Structure formats: structure tokens, C-alpha cells
């Protein structure tokens, strides 16, 4: 290119620069215009409309994200605790066969059932643990004490001392469970605290053998993932109510977990709580739990009902307990918890529903009385090895047509006749020899009879899991008192 052409080239440079400035200025003008329009629009809105951006409402209670499962977890989780502890186990070397001891770390879960710090968990979680460490849902760490336990059902009661009222888990019912309904497991699997898993009820009434001597009976099967560390934790329904206590998994299988039905767990816990009270303090009432459809017809309510009157009260058989000492009553465990830590001489207000009429009665706690009924119960424990309570016809299931009631086995004494003959907790004695035994009074008459005491072997007729059984036991040489 000739040198004389260079000035013309230089003449184009300012034009290009001006074009670039024009484009940049135009873009900036567009941005300013959008901001100006937005400001003008916002300025036309009411002052209250200029708050938080609408996106924040997605986490409100009306958001679709706040699903029934989320609500159920929020309802139940505050009363779920994580449990850690070390225990020493015996080990055997596979190569040398020599024995030794090894300390292992254990973990599990528990559920607060009383604001004073009483917790239900599995016995295998806390058994032989020297220091039971508990972590609450809010992160508070403390130690627990083992209060009572039942090896037959693998349930235990522990207690923590926290200087405030603790949240209590809402208790549902396992009476009306449906296969396929949504359930949630909350626990401490592999130490991952407050883990939640969701599934459905896969099956009901499963009997699961543990070893040659122990068997879990009548369990709930679920596909909500349950792993080591979930034991003792709650299986809750879509309302956030506990309907089972997680207890076991099937080794080598996925999506198969088991839980103890809450109705059965509450009955066991009622006995554990009652036994935790001082031995000379009793309310003198024989109680049973029944299922009745609620007035709203939304669920089956569990109602504590007096099975027999006593000379200490004016309460009548069939009275439905509404409250004790101001505590609402739905099942027998509630009664025993209301009695727990009470002292002799204290007065408790009982409110009952008697055929639709509210009746109030004040009961003064006193020493356990040596009533005829108490003596028969004690004699049956000493001579036969069973602790019994009266139950109604409904407790017998399909066998109820031929019987008006029976005697439920609450405990079997180790080494007793009853244990040797294979009686187990929850067996119901409906007859001895040729007589029905619908209640304690009938048992008293039979055990005093010459025919029973002179027989070489007396046949006891039982109902076990709605199936008839019988065992034979040799009467004691001495008559019942």
C-alpha cells in the first residue's frame, strides 16, 4: 500500500471508536431503562408488598414440600434419642480356640415416653453396658440408668435426669395397621444420628426366631430401611405416632426389617413401670386395655378399663379411665406412669367415664393390701411360677365363643413348673381340669379344691396366639391359702 494512503486509514479510526462508544452507551441505557422501569413498578406497589421475595413461601406450612412425611417426622423426632455405649464380650480365636475378652462399641435408639425422662428401648442395646450415653434431638448429651427390662420381649426402660420437661412421643396403636400404609423409621444406624427412612408395612404377625431359646413373636415387617443402630427406635405412621419399636433386621436381605407392635410394647412397659414402683405401694386396681372405635371414627382408641373392683375404691368394673392425677389415660402404661414416684399417703384424682357420665374419685395411696385376690395371685406365683391377671373375652380372639374370659400370663418364673412345661408370657389360661377360669376368683376356687390338689397331674387349657393348647402341671403338696 502506498504511503500516501495511510492518512486516509487513520481517518477511519475515530469513526470506529465512536461506533464502539455508541454501542456501549446504548447497552448501558438499556440496563438503566430496565432498572428505572422496575423501580417505577415497585414504587407503585403497597409498602407491605415490598417485603421478602415470594420464593421464601416455598418452605411455609402451605408448601407442597411440607409433605405428610415431613410433618410426621417433625411430630415424632423431638422425642427420639440416640444411645451409645461400650460393652465387653467374650471372644474365641478361630485358629487357637483360646478365649478372651473384647470391648465393642454399641449403638441404638430410644423413645421418650414420659416427660420426666423415662425411655423405652431394646434390652440388647443397653444390656451389660457400663455407661449408657444418650443424645437428645436437640444435641444435649447425658447418661442414662437402666431401670427395668423384660428379656422375653427384648424391651427395657432407662431413665435420664434432665432438669426440664422432655418431649414425649405421640403413641398410636398397632391394632388397626394395614399392609401398604406408609411408615417411617427414625434412629441411629451405624452411628448416623437422627436418620429417617420411609417405607410401607410389608406384613403383620411375623414370628422371627433369634436363636434356639428366643423368638420374637407377632412382629411388624417393613421395608423402611432399618440397620444396626435403629434398634429401640420408633416406627411411626403418617401421623407421626409410634406404632412399633424397631428390633431386628434380616441378615443378608435388603428392605426387610421388623418392629414390636406398640400395643404389645405398652403392655410390657406397663409391667416394667409398675415393678419400678416401691414394692409396698399399689393402687389396688386390676386393669386391662381394650380397643374401641373413637367417636370421630378416625382411629381405634386404646382405653384403660377397670377389670375388677377393690375394697379401696368406689370405682366400678367397666369404668373407663379418663385421667389419673391430671394425666390423660389411653392405656395401662399411662396409669402406671401416673403412679410412678408417688409416695404413700398421696391422693390421686381418678376421673372415669361411667356409661357416658363423668365420675371423679380421689384415691389415697397406701400399702399393698392382703386382699384375697392378691393372695391368690401371689400363691399362683409361688406354687406354679406364673404371674396372672384377668382378661376379657375379647382378648381370646377366635377362641372367645366358648369362654367368658381368662387369666393372662404376665411373667414366668425361671425354674418353675410353668417354665418347665413351656408356658410363656401372653398365654391365657382358660381352664383347669374341668372348670373354666375366667377370673382370679375362679382360679381361687379351683386351686382350693380337693380334686385339683389330689390329682397326679392337672391339665391347664390355654389360648396362645388364638390357638388352643394345653399343658399338665403337678399340683403343689400344700393347698393354696
Coordinates of C-alpha atoms in Angstrom, one line a residue:
X1 CA 0.0 0.0 0.0
X2 CA 1.4 3.5 -0.9
X3 CA 2.5 5.8 1.9
X4 CA 0.1 8.5 0.6
X5 CA -2.9 6.2 1.5
X6 CA -2.0 6.0 5.3
X7 CA -3.7 9.2 6.3
X8 CA -7.0 8.0 4.9
X9 CA -6.6 4.9 7.0
X10 CA -6.0 7.0 10.1
X11 CA -9.2 9.0 9.3
X12 CA -11.3 5.8 9.9
X13 CA -10.0 5.1 13.3
X14 CA -12.0 7.9 15.2
X15 CA -15.2 6.7 13.4
X16 CA -14.7 3.1 14.7
X17 CA -14.0 4.4 18.2
X18 CA -17.2 6.5 18.1
X19 CA -19.2 3.4 17.0
X20 CA -17.8 1.4 19.9
X21 CA -18.8 4.1 22.3
X22 CA -22.2 4.2 20.8
X23 CA -22.8 0.5 21.3
X24 CA -21.6 0.6 24.9
X25 CA -23.7 3.6 25.7
X26 CA -26.7 2.0 24.2
X27 CA -26.3 -1.1 26.2
X28 CA -25.9 0.9 29.4
X29 CA -29.0 2.8 28.5
X30 CA -31.0 -0.4 28.2
X31 CA -29.8 -1.5 31.7
X32 CA -30.8 1.8 33.2
X33 CA -34.1 1.7 31.5
X34 CA -34.9 -1.7 33.0
X35 CA -33.9 -0.6 36.4
X36 CA -35.9 2.5 36.0
X37 CA -39.0 0.6 35.0
X38 CA -38.6 -1.9 37.9
X39 CA -38.2 1.0 40.4
X40 CA -41.2 2.7 39.0
X41 CA -43.3 -0.6 39.2
X42 CA -42.1 -1.3 42.8
X43 CA -42.9 2.3 43.7
X44 CA -46.5 1.8 42.6
X45 CA -46.9 -1.3 44.9
X46 CA -48.2 -1.0 48.5
X47 CA -45.5 -0.9 51.1
X48 CA -46.3 -4.3 52.6
X49 CA -45.8 -5.9 49.1
X50 CA -42.1 -4.9 49.1
X51 CA -41.0 -7.5 51.8
X52 CA -39.3 -10.8 51.3
X53 CA -39.2 -12.3 47.8
X54 CA -42.1 -14.7 47.1
X55 CA -39.7 -17.7 46.8
X56 CA -39.4 -17.8 50.6
X57 CA -43.0 -19.0 50.9
X58 CA -42.0 -22.4 49.4
X59 CA -40.9 -23.5 52.9
X60 CA -44.0 -22.3 54.6
X61 CA -46.6 -24.7 56.0
X62 CA -48.6 -24.5 52.8
X63 CA -45.8 -25.6 50.6
X64 CA -46.1 -28.9 48.8
X65 CA -42.6 -29.7 50.1
X66 CA -44.0 -29.8 53.6
X67 CA -45.5 -33.2 52.9
X68 CA -47.3 -35.5 55.4
X69 CA -44.0 -37.5 55.8
X70 CA -42.1 -34.3 56.7
X71 CA -44.8 -33.3 59.2
X72 CA -44.8 -36.8 60.7
X73 CA -41.0 -36.6 61.3
X74 CA -41.3 -33.2 62.9
X75 CA -44.1 -34.6 65.1
X76 CA -42.1 -37.6 66.4
X77 CA -38.4 -36.7 66.2
X78 CA -38.1 -34.4 69.3
X79 CA -38.8 -37.5 71.5
X80 CA -36.3 -39.8 69.8
X81 CA -32.8 -40.2 71.5
X82 CA -29.6 -41.8 70.3
X83 CA -27.8 -44.3 72.5
X84 CA -24.1 -45.1 72.6
X85 CA -22.3 -47.5 75.0
X86 CA -19.4 -49.9 75.3
X87 CA -19.6 -53.5 76.5
X88 CA -17.2 -56.3 77.0
X89 CA -17.9 -59.6 75.2
X90 CA -16.3 -63.0 75.3
X91 CA -14.4 -64.0 72.2
X92 CA -12.8 -67.2 70.9
X93 CA -9.9 -67.4 68.4
X94 CA -10.8 -69.4 65.3
X95 CA -7.2 -70.5 65.0
X96 CA -6.1 -71.4 68.5
X97 CA -9.6 -71.8 70.2
X98 CA -8.4 -69.7 73.1
X99 CA -10.9 -67.4 74.7
X100 CA -10.6 -63.8 75.6
X101 CA -12.5 -60.6 76.1
X102 CA -13.0 -57.7 73.7
X103 CA -14.6 -54.3 74.2
X104 CA -17.0 -53.3 71.5
X105 CA -18.9 -50.1 70.7
X106 CA -22.7 -50.4 70.7
X107 CA -25.3 -48.0 69.4
X108 CA -29.1 -47.9 69.4
X109 CA -32.1 -45.7 69.7
X110 CA -34.7 -44.9 72.3
X111 CA -38.1 -43.2 72.6
X112 CA -39.1 -40.8 75.4
X113 CA -42.4 -42.0 76.9
X114 CA -42.6 -39.7 79.9
X115 CA -41.5 -36.0 80.4
X116 CA -39.5 -37.0 83.5
X117 CA -37.0 -38.8 81.2
X118 CA -38.3 -42.4 81.1
X119 CA -37.3 -44.0 77.8
X120 CA -38.2 -47.3 76.1
X121 CA -35.5 -49.1 74.1
X122 CA -34.4 -52.7 73.3
X123 CA -32.7 -54.7 76.0
X124 CA -29.9 -55.8 73.7
X125 CA -29.0 -52.1 73.2
X126 CA -28.3 -51.4 76.9
X127 CA -27.6 -54.8 78.4
X128 CA -24.2 -55.1 80.1
X129 CA -23.3 -51.6 79.0
X130 CA -21.3 -49.9 81.8
X131 CA -22.1 -46.3 80.7
X132 CA -25.3 -45.6 78.7
X133 CA -24.7 -42.4 76.8
X134 CA -27.8 -40.6 75.4
X135 CA -28.0 -37.8 72.9
X136 CA -31.3 -35.9 72.7
X137 CA -32.7 -34.5 69.5
X138 CA -31.5 -31.0 70.4
X139 CA -27.9 -32.3 70.9
X140 CA -28.0 -32.5 74.7
X141 CA -25.8 -35.3 75.9
X142 CA -26.3 -37.1 79.2
X143 CA -26.1 -40.5 80.8
X144 CA -28.9 -43.0 81.5
X145 CA -29.6 -45.6 84.1
X146 CA -31.2 -49.0 83.4
X147 CA -34.4 -49.2 85.4
X148 CA -36.1 -52.4 84.4
X149 CA -36.2 -54.9 81.5
X150 CA -38.0 -57.9 80.0
X151 CA -35.8 -60.5 78.3
X152 CA -38.7 -62.3 76.8
X153 CA -39.7 -59.3 74.6
X154 CA -36.2 -57.7 74.5
X155 CA -37.6 -54.4 75.9
X156 CA -36.0 -52.2 78.5
X157 CA -36.7 -49.0 80.4
X158 CA -34.0 -46.5 81.0
X159 CA -34.1 -43.0 82.6
X160 CA -32.2 -39.8 82.1
X161 CA -32.2 -36.9 84.5
X162 CA -32.7 -33.6 82.7
X163 CA -33.9 -30.5 84.7
X164 CA -36.8 -29.8 82.4
X165 CA -39.8 -31.5 80.9
X166 CA -38.9 -33.5 77.9
X167 CA -41.0 -34.0 74.7
X168 CA -42.9 -37.3 74.7
X169 CA -43.6 -39.3 71.5
X170 CA -47.3 -39.5 70.4
X171 CA -48.3 -43.1 70.9
X172 CA -50.6 -44.6 68.3
X173 CA -52.0 -48.1 68.0
X174 CA -50.9 -51.3 66.2
X175 CA -54.4 -52.7 66.5
X176 CA -55.6 -51.5 63.0
X177 CA -52.4 -51.5 61.0
X178 CA -52.8 -52.0 57.2
X179 CA -50.3 -53.6 54.8
X180 CA -49.1 -50.9 52.5
X181 CA -49.6 -47.9 54.8
X182 CA -46.7 -45.5 55.0
X183 CA -44.3 -45.9 57.9
X184 CA -41.1 -44.0 58.9
X185 CA -38.2 -45.4 60.9
X186 CA -36.1 -42.9 62.9
X187 CA -32.9 -44.0 64.5
X188 CA -29.1 -44.1 64.8
X189 CA -28.0 -46.5 62.1
X190 CA -24.2 -47.1 62.1
X191 CA -24.0 -44.0 64.4
X192 CA -25.6 -41.6 61.9
X193 CA -27.8 -39.9 64.4
X194 CA -31.4 -39.0 63.7
X195 CA -31.6 -40.8 60.4
X196 CA -35.0 -41.2 58.8
X197 CA -36.1 -43.8 56.3
X198 CA -39.5 -44.2 54.7
X199 CA -41.3 -47.4 53.6
X200 CA -44.5 -49.3 54.0
X201 CA -45.8 -52.1 56.2
X202 CA -44.9 -55.2 54.3
X203 CA -46.6 -57.8 56.5
X204 CA -48.0 -58.3 60.0
X205 CA -47.8 -61.1 62.7
X206 CA -44.4 -62.3 61.8
X207 CA -42.7 -64.8 64.2
X208 CA -38.9 -64.5 64.0
X209 CA -36.6 -67.0 65.7
X210 CA -33.4 -65.4 67.1
X211 CA -31.7 -68.5 68.4
X212 CA -32.6 -71.8 69.9
X213 CA -34.1 -70.3 73.0
X214 CA -35.6 -66.9 71.9
X215 CA -38.1 -65.9 69.4
X216 CA -39.7 -62.6 68.6
X217 CA -43.4 -63.0 68.1
X218 CA -46.1 -61.1 66.3
X219 CA -43.8 -58.6 64.7
X220 CA -44.5 -55.9 62.1
X221 CA -42.4 -56.3 58.9
X222 CA -41.5 -53.2 57.0
X223 CA -39.3 -52.2 54.0
X224 CA -38.3 -48.9 55.6
X225 CA -34.5 -49.4 55.8
X226 CA -33.5 -50.5 59.4
X227 CA -29.8 -51.1 60.2
X228 CA -27.7 -51.8 63.3
X229 CA -28.3 -48.7 65.5
X230 CA -32.0 -48.5 64.7
X231 CA -32.9 -50.9 67.4
X232 CA -35.1 -49.5 70.1
X233 CA -36.2 -46.6 67.9
X234 CA -39.7 -45.8 66.7
X235 CA -41.6 -46.9 63.6
X236 CA -44.1 -44.2 63.1
X237 CA -47.2 -43.8 61.0
X238 CA -48.0 -40.9 58.7
X239 CA -49.5 -39.0 61.7
X240 CA -46.2 -39.1 63.5
X241 CA -47.4 -41.6 66.1
X242 CA -45.2 -44.5 67.1
X243 CA -46.8 -47.8 66.1
X244 CA -43.8 -50.1 66.6
X245 CA -40.4 -50.4 68.3
X246 CA -37.7 -51.4 65.7
X247 CA -36.0 -54.5 66.9
X248 CA -34.3 -56.5 64.2
X249 CA -33.2 -56.9 60.6
X250 CA -32.8 -59.9 58.4
X251 CA -29.1 -60.5 57.8
X252 CA -28.2 -60.6 54.1
X253 CA -31.6 -59.2 53.0
X254 CA -32.5 -55.7 51.9
X255 CA -35.7 -54.0 52.7
X256 CA -36.7 -56.4 55.5
X257 CA -36.9 -55.0 59.0
X258 CA -39.1 -55.9 62.0
X259 CA -40.7 -53.9 64.8
X260 CA -42.5 -54.9 68.0
X261 CA -46.2 -53.7 67.8
X262 CA -46.7 -50.7 70.1
X263 CA -49.8 -52.2 71.8
X264 CA -47.7 -55.2 73.0
X265 CA -44.8 -52.9 73.9
X266 CA -47.0 -50.7 76.0
X267 CA -48.4 -53.7 77.9
X268 CA -44.8 -54.8 78.7
X269 CA -43.8 -51.3 79.7
X270 CA -46.8 -51.0 82.0
X271 CA -45.5 -54.0 83.9
X272 CA -41.9 -52.7 83.9
X273 CA -43.1 -49.3 85.2
X274 CA -45.3 -51.0 87.9
X275 CA -42.4 -53.1 89.0
X276 CA -40.2 -50.0 89.2
X277 CA -42.5 -48.5 91.9
X278 CA -41.7 -49.4 95.5
X279 CA -43.0 -52.9 96.3
X280 CA -45.3 -51.8 99.1
X281 CA -47.1 -49.2 97.0
X282 CA -50.1 -50.3 95.0
X283 CA -53.3 -48.7 93.7
X284 CA -55.2 -52.0 94.2
X285 CA -56.8 -51.9 90.8
X286 CA -56.8 -54.6 88.2
X287 CA -56.7 -53.1 84.8
X288 CA -56.9 -54.2 81.2
X289 CA -56.7 -52.4 77.9
X290 CA -59.5 -52.7 75.2
X291 CA -59.9 -51.3 71.7
X292 CA -62.9 -49.2 70.9
X293 CA -63.7 -47.1 67.8
X294 CA -63.3 -43.4 68.6
X295 CA -66.2 -41.0 68.3
X296 CA -64.6 -39.4 65.3
X297 CA -64.1 -42.8 63.7
X298 CA -60.7 -41.9 62.6
X299 CA -58.7 -44.4 64.6
X300 CA -59.1 -47.1 67.3
X301 CA -58.6 -45.7 70.7
X302 CA -56.9 -47.7 73.5
X303 CA -58.8 -47.2 76.7
X304 CA -57.8 -48.4 80.2
X305 CA -60.8 -50.2 81.8
X306 CA -61.1 -51.5 85.3
X307 CA -61.4 -55.2 85.3
X308 CA -62.4 -55.7 88.9
X309 CA -63.5 -53.5 91.8
X310 CA -61.4 -53.4 95.0
X311 CA -62.3 -52.5 98.6
X312 CA -60.0 -49.4 98.4
X313 CA -62.1 -47.5 95.9
X314 CA -65.7 -46.8 94.9
X315 CA -64.8 -47.3 91.2
X316 CA -66.8 -49.9 89.4
X317 CA -65.9 -52.6 87.0
X318 CA -66.3 -51.3 83.4
X319 CA -65.4 -47.7 84.3
X320 CA -63.3 -46.2 81.6
X321 CA -60.4 -44.2 82.9
X322 CA -60.2 -40.7 81.5
X323 CA -57.4 -39.3 83.6
X324 CA -55.3 -40.0 86.7
X325 CA -53.6 -37.2 88.6
X326 CA -54.4 -34.9 85.7
X327 CA -52.7 -37.2 83.1
X328 CA -54.9 -38.3 80.2
X329 CA -55.3 -42.1 80.1
X330 CA -55.4 -44.2 76.9
X331 CA -53.8 -47.4 78.0
X332 CA -52.5 -49.2 81.1
X333 CA -49.0 -47.8 80.8
X334 CA -50.4 -44.3 81.3
X335 CA -51.9 -45.3 84.6
X336 CA -48.6 -46.8 85.8
X337 CA -46.6 -43.7 84.7
X338 CA -49.1 -41.5 86.6
X339 CA -48.4 -43.6 89.7
X340 CA -44.7 -43.6 89.3
X341 CA -42.7 -41.8 92.0
X342 CA -45.8 -41.2 94.1
X343 CA -45.5 -41.6 97.9
X344 CA -47.6 -43.3 100.5
X345 CA -50.3 -41.0 101.7
X346 CA -50.6 -39.0 98.5
X347 CA -54.0 -38.6 97.0
X348 CA -54.7 -39.2 93.3
X349 CA -57.7 -37.9 91.4
X350 CA -59.3 -40.5 89.1
X351 CA -61.7 -39.3 86.5
X352 CA -63.7 -42.1 84.8
X353 CA -66.4 -42.3 82.2
X354 CA -69.3 -44.4 83.5
X355 CA -71.8 -45.0 80.7
X356 CA -71.4 -41.5 79.4
X357 CA -71.3 -39.8 82.9
X358 CA -68.1 -38.3 84.2
X359 CA -67.3 -39.5 87.7
X360 CA -64.5 -38.2 89.9
X361 CA -62.9 -40.2 92.7
X362 CA -59.9 -39.5 95.0
X363 CA -57.8 -42.5 95.8
X364 CA -55.4 -42.4 98.8
X365 CA -52.2 -44.4 98.2
X366 CA -51.5 -47.0 100.9
X367 CA -49.6 -50.2 101.4
X368 CA -50.4 -53.1 99.2
X369 CA -53.3 -54.8 100.9
X370 CA -53.5 -58.5 101.6
X371 CA -56.8 -58.9 99.7
X372 CA -58.0 -62.5 98.8
X373 CA -57.3 -61.7 95.2
X374 CA -53.8 -60.5 95.9
X375 CA -53.2 -63.7 97.9
X376 CA -54.3 -65.9 95.0
X377 CA -52.0 -64.1 92.6
X378 CA -49.1 -64.5 95.0
X379 CA -49.9 -68.2 95.5
X380 CA -50.0 -68.8 91.8
X381 CA -46.6 -67.2 91.5
X382 CA -45.1 -69.2 94.3
X383 CA -46.7 -72.6 93.6
X384 CA -47.0 -72.6 89.8
X385 CA -44.5 -69.9 88.7
X386 CA -46.8 -67.6 86.8
X387 CA -48.0 -64.1 87.5
X388 CA -51.5 -63.7 86.2
X389 CA -54.2 -61.1 85.5
X390 CA -57.8 -61.4 84.4
X391 CA -58.6 -60.5 80.8
X392 CA -61.9 -60.3 79.0
X393 CA -63.4 -62.5 76.2
X394 CA -62.1 -60.1 73.6
X395 CA -58.5 -60.9 74.5
X396 CA -59.1 -64.5 73.4
X397 CA -59.7 -63.8 69.7
X398 CA -61.3 -66.5 67.8
X399 CA -61.5 -68.7 70.9
X400 CA -63.8 -66.3 72.7
X401 CA -67.0 -68.2 71.8
X402 CA -66.5 -70.9 74.4
X403 CA -65.1 -68.7 77.2
X404 CA -66.1 -65.6 79.1
X405 CA -62.6 -64.6 79.9
X406 CA -59.2 -66.0 81.1
X407 CA -56.0 -65.5 83.0
X408 CA -53.2 -63.9 81.1
X409 CA -49.6 -64.8 81.9
X410 CA -47.6 -61.7 82.7
X411 CA -44.4 -63.4 83.8
X412 CA -43.0 -66.9 84.1
X413 CA -40.6 -67.5 87.0
X414 CA -37.3 -69.2 85.9
X415 CA -37.0 -72.8 87.2
X416 CA -40.7 -73.1 88.0
X417 CA -43.2 -75.7 86.9
X418 CA -44.7 -73.3 84.4
X419 CA -41.3 -72.8 82.7
X420 CA -40.6 -76.5 82.6
X421 CA -43.9 -77.2 81.0
X422 CA -43.4 -74.4 78.4
X423 CA -45.8 -71.7 79.5
X424 CA -44.8 -68.3 78.1
X425 CA -45.8 -64.7 78.6
X426 CA -49.2 -63.8 77.0
X427 CA -50.5 -67.4 77.3
X428 CA -54.1 -67.2 78.5
X429 CA -55.3 -69.9 80.9
X430 CA -59.0 -70.5 80.2
X431 CA -59.5 -73.7 82.2
X432 CA -58.0 -76.1 84.7
X433 CA -59.2 -79.7 84.8
X434 CA -63.0 -79.5 84.1
X435 CA -63.5 -75.8 85.2
X436 CA -63.3 -72.6 83.3
X437 CA -61.1 -69.9 84.8
X438 CA -62.4 -66.5 83.6
X439 CA -61.0 -64.5 86.6
X440 CA -59.0 -64.7 89.7
X441 CA -62.0 -65.7 91.9
X442 CA -62.5 -68.8 89.7
X443 CA -58.8 -69.6 90.0
X444 CA -59.0 -69.3 93.8
X445 CA -61.9 -71.8 93.9
X446 CA -60.1 -74.3 91.6
X447 CA -56.8 -74.2 93.4
X448 CA -58.5 -74.8 96.8
X449 CA -60.5 -77.8 95.5
X450 CA -59.6 -81.3 96.6
X451 CA -59.9 -82.6 93.1
X452 CA -57.1 -80.3 92.0
X453 CA -54.9 -80.8 94.9
X454 CA -55.3 -84.6 94.9
X455 CA -54.8 -85.1 91.1
X456 CA -51.5 -86.5 89.9
X457 CA -51.3 -84.1 87.0
X458 CA -53.7 -81.3 86.4
X459 CA -54.4 -80.2 82.8
X460 CA -54.3 -76.5 82.1
X461 CA -56.1 -75.3 79.0
X462 CA -54.5 -72.4 77.2
X463 CA -55.1 -70.0 74.3
X464 CA -51.8 -69.0 72.6
X465 CA -52.0 -66.7 69.6
X466 CA -55.6 -67.5 69.1
X467 CA -54.8 -71.3 69.1
X468 CA -55.8 -73.8 71.8
X469 CA -53.0 -75.5 73.8
X470 CA -52.8 -77.5 77.0
X471 CA -50.1 -78.4 79.5
X472 CA -50.1 -80.6 82.6
X473 CA -48.7 -79.5 85.9
X474 CA -48.4 -81.4 89.1
X475 CA -50.2 -79.6 92.0
X476 CA -48.2 -78.5 95.0
X477 CA -48.4 -80.7 98.1
X478 CA -49.8 -77.8 100.1
X479 CA -53.1 -76.3 99.3
X480 CA -53.5 -72.7 98.3
X481 CA -54.3 -70.3 101.1

